[in-house]
Amino acid sequence: MVGSTPEQDTTVSEAPGSVELEFSGIPRDDFNTVALSRDGEVLVTGEPTIDGRTLTLDIPGDVEMSDGEYTVGYQITSSDGHATRGSYVFTLDSDGGASGSGSSQGTAETDDDTGMPSWAGPALGIAGVIVVLGALVVAIARFRSMSSGSSGESGEPGDDEPRNS
């Protein structure tokens, strides 16, 4: 991301009617998502419109935005096919003045090692635990079905095996 409106890490005096994200390349038309949240609650999420290198997510008029800090999160598919994720923060202060011009020329706040938003790590950890627990349940169920299936065998030689008399 090379720019945004509202600008990253700034304070705006009016609730924005949309969020615009500008990227260095042209995003593909599929699998793009932008979300606006406050205090961990997603207020609006959806597939943005694309105009060249700019993605726009309209904020419906019925979304109430009170003063406070907002997070814009995004996941896009780049023109080369790889996913790009990130997030940034802006503040709404209807009583104070806005700082910045409303357009950012910076990078989004992401996890330095993976390029993922900071909330994605814990979410992936929880998903991993769920997958491991699911695999454990399947393994226990298979073990039990195998144990109950072998209990019918007596260990005696079968009809096709010779008996020693």
Short mmCIF file of C-alpha atoms in Angstrom, two decimals:
data_model
loop_
_atom_site.label_atom_id
_atom_site.label_comp_id
_atom_site.label_asym_id
_atom_site.label_seq_id
_atom_site.Cartn_x
_atom_site.Cartn_y
_atom_site.Cartn_z
CA MET A 1 0.00 0.00 0.00
CA VAL A 2 1.41 3.36 -0.99
CA GLY A 3 -1.44 5.66 0.07
CA SER A 4 -4.78 5.80 1.85
CA THR A 5 -7.75 7.98 2.65
CA PRO A 6 -8.22 8.52 5.56
CA GLU A 7 -4.50 8.80 6.05
CA GLN A 8 -2.62 6.33 8.23
CA ASP A 9 -1.98 7.44 11.84
CA THR A 10 -3.85 10.75 11.50
CA THR A 11 -6.89 12.34 13.09
CA VAL A 12 -9.89 13.32 10.98
CA SER A 13 -12.68 15.64 12.12
CA GLU A 14 -15.47 14.07 10.02
CA ALA A 15 -16.47 10.45 9.60
CA PRO A 16 -15.34 9.29 6.17
CA GLY A 17 -17.92 8.13 3.63
CA SER A 18 -15.44 5.63 2.20
CA VAL A 19 -12.00 4.14 2.66
CA GLU A 20 -9.56 4.33 -0.25
CA LEU A 21 -6.38 2.28 -0.51
CA GLU A 22 -3.79 2.88 -3.21
CA PHE A 23 -1.30 0.17 -4.15
CA SER A 24 1.91 0.21 -6.18
CA GLY A 25 0.48 -2.34 -8.62
CA ILE A 26 -2.95 -3.02 -10.05
CA PRO A 27 -4.89 -5.50 -7.87
CA ARG A 28 -6.78 -8.36 -9.49
CA ASP A 29 -10.56 -8.15 -9.62
CA ASP A 30 -11.11 -11.15 -7.33
CA PHE A 31 -10.57 -12.05 -3.68
CA ASN A 32 -10.18 -8.50 -2.36
CA THR A 33 -11.60 -7.56 1.04
CA VAL A 34 -11.48 -4.37 3.08
CA ALA A 35 -12.86 -4.00 6.61
CA LEU A 36 -13.36 -1.11 9.00
CA SER A 37 -13.40 -1.90 12.71
CA ARG A 38 -13.35 -0.20 16.09
CA ASP A 39 -12.45 -1.82 19.41
CA GLY A 40 -12.33 -5.24 17.73
CA GLU A 41 -15.85 -4.94 16.29
CA VAL A 42 -16.15 -5.01 12.50
CA LEU A 43 -18.39 -2.14 11.42
CA VAL A 44 -18.31 -2.77 7.68
CA THR A 45 -16.57 -5.29 5.46
CA GLY A 46 -16.84 -6.09 1.81
CA GLU A 47 -15.31 -6.38 -1.60
CA PRO A 48 -14.11 -2.94 -2.68
CA THR A 49 -14.49 -1.36 -6.08
CA ILE A 50 -11.28 -1.13 -8.10
CA ASP A 51 -10.18 1.83 -10.20
CA GLY A 52 -6.66 1.23 -11.46
CA ARG A 53 -4.42 0.93 -8.41
CA THR A 54 -7.07 2.26 -5.99
CA LEU A 55 -9.55 0.17 -4.00
CA THR A 56 -12.58 1.90 -2.47
CA LEU A 57 -14.90 0.54 0.21
CA ASP A 58 -18.00 2.69 0.70
CA ILE A 59 -19.15 3.12 4.30
CA PRO A 60 -22.96 2.93 4.45
CA GLY A 61 -24.73 5.91 5.99
CA ASP A 62 -26.29 3.73 8.70
CA VAL A 63 -22.86 2.86 10.15
CA GLU A 64 -22.47 5.00 13.27
CA MET A 65 -18.95 6.30 13.74
CA SER A 66 -18.27 7.97 17.07
CA ASP A 67 -15.00 9.55 18.13
CA GLY A 68 -12.20 7.04 18.63
CA GLU A 69 -9.57 4.93 16.92
CA TYR A 70 -10.49 2.91 13.82
CA THR A 71 -8.61 0.13 12.07
CA VAL A 72 -8.73 -0.46 8.33
CA GLY A 73 -7.75 -4.01 7.42
CA TYR A 74 -7.33 -5.35 3.92
CA GLN A 75 -6.45 -8.42 1.92
CA ILE A 76 -5.95 -8.09 -1.81
CA THR A 77 -4.74 -10.29 -4.62
CA SER A 78 -1.85 -8.65 -6.43
CA SER A 79 -1.53 -8.68 -10.19
CA ASP A 80 1.14 -11.40 -9.85
CA GLY A 81 -1.33 -13.57 -7.88
CA HIS A 82 0.00 -13.39 -4.33
CA ALA A 83 -2.08 -12.21 -1.38
CA THR A 84 -1.18 -8.94 0.31
CA ARG A 85 -2.54 -8.25 3.80
CA GLY A 86 -2.21 -5.32 6.13
CA SER A 87 -3.92 -2.80 8.34
CA TYR A 88 -3.59 0.74 9.54
CA VAL A 89 -5.19 3.03 12.11
CA PHE A 90 -6.78 6.47 11.99
CA THR A 91 -8.63 8.46 14.65
CA LEU A 92 -11.96 10.26 14.42
CA ASP A 93 -12.18 13.36 16.62
CA SER A 94 -15.20 15.45 15.66
CA ASP A 95 -14.33 18.08 18.30
CA GLY A 96 -10.70 18.58 17.28
CA GLY A 97 -8.91 19.49 14.11
CA ALA A 98 -7.70 17.01 11.57
CA SER A 99 -4.01 16.35 11.23
CA GLY A 100 -2.62 15.42 7.85
CA SER A 101 -4.10 15.93 4.44
CA GLY A 102 -6.24 12.79 4.43
CA SER A 103 -3.96 10.93 2.04
CA SER A 104 -1.13 8.73 3.25
CA GLN A 105 2.15 7.95 1.56
CA GLY A 106 3.42 5.17 3.81
CA THR A 107 3.19 1.54 4.60
CA ALA A 108 0.52 -0.26 6.53
CA GLU A 109 0.97 -1.71 10.00
CA THR A 110 1.71 -5.38 9.51
CA ASP A 111 3.60 -8.13 11.25
CA ASP A 112 7.22 -7.53 10.15
CA ASP A 113 8.00 -11.20 9.51
CA THR A 114 4.87 -12.31 7.65
CA GLY A 115 3.17 -9.19 6.31
CA MET A 116 -0.01 -10.21 8.17
CA PRO A 117 -2.01 -7.91 10.43
CA SER A 118 -1.14 -8.26 14.11
CA TRP A 119 -4.51 -9.90 14.92
CA ALA A 120 -3.95 -12.71 12.41
CA GLY A 121 -1.33 -14.53 14.52
CA PRO A 122 -3.64 -15.31 17.45
CA ALA A 123 -6.49 -16.20 15.06
CA LEU A 124 -4.26 -18.65 13.19
CA GLY A 125 -3.07 -20.11 16.52
CA ILE A 126 -6.65 -20.78 17.59
CA ALA A 127 -7.43 -22.33 14.20
CA GLY A 128 -4.36 -24.57 14.57
CA VAL A 129 -5.51 -25.79 17.99
CA ILE A 130 -8.95 -26.59 16.55
CA VAL A 131 -7.37 -28.59 13.70
CA VAL A 132 -5.17 -30.56 16.13
CA LEU A 133 -8.14 -31.33 18.38
CA GLY A 134 -10.17 -32.46 15.36
CA ALA A 135 -7.36 -34.78 14.25
CA LEU A 136 -7.14 -36.19 17.78
CA VAL A 137 -10.89 -36.93 17.83
CA VAL A 138 -10.63 -38.71 14.45
CA ALA A 139 -7.62 -40.75 15.63
CA ILE A 140 -9.41 -41.83 18.83
CA ALA A 141 -12.54 -42.80 16.88
CA ARG A 142 -10.48 -44.90 14.44
CA PHE A 143 -8.59 -46.59 17.27
CA ARG A 144 -11.84 -47.49 19.02
CA SER A 145 -13.41 -48.89 15.83
CA MET A 146 -10.29 -50.95 15.13
CA SER A 147 -10.25 -52.27 18.71
CA SER A 148 -13.91 -53.31 18.62
CA GLY A 149 -13.45 -54.97 15.20
CA SER A 150 -10.59 -57.18 16.41
CA SER A 151 -12.40 -58.37 19.57
CA GLY A 152 -14.37 -60.98 17.55
CA GLU A 153 -11.24 -62.96 16.70
CA SER A 154 -10.56 -65.88 19.02
CA GLY A 155 -7.01 -66.56 18.05
CA GLU A 156 -7.95 -70.20 17.23
CA PRO A 157 -6.80 -71.63 13.94
CA GLY A 158 -9.36 -71.24 11.18
CA ASP A 159 -11.04 -73.98 9.16
CA ASP A 160 -8.42 -73.72 6.47
CA GLU A 161 -5.52 -74.26 8.86
CA PRO A 162 -4.50 -77.80 9.92
CA ARG A 163 -5.12 -78.76 13.54
CA ASN A 164 -2.75 -80.83 15.60
CA SER A 165 -4.64 -83.71 17.25
#
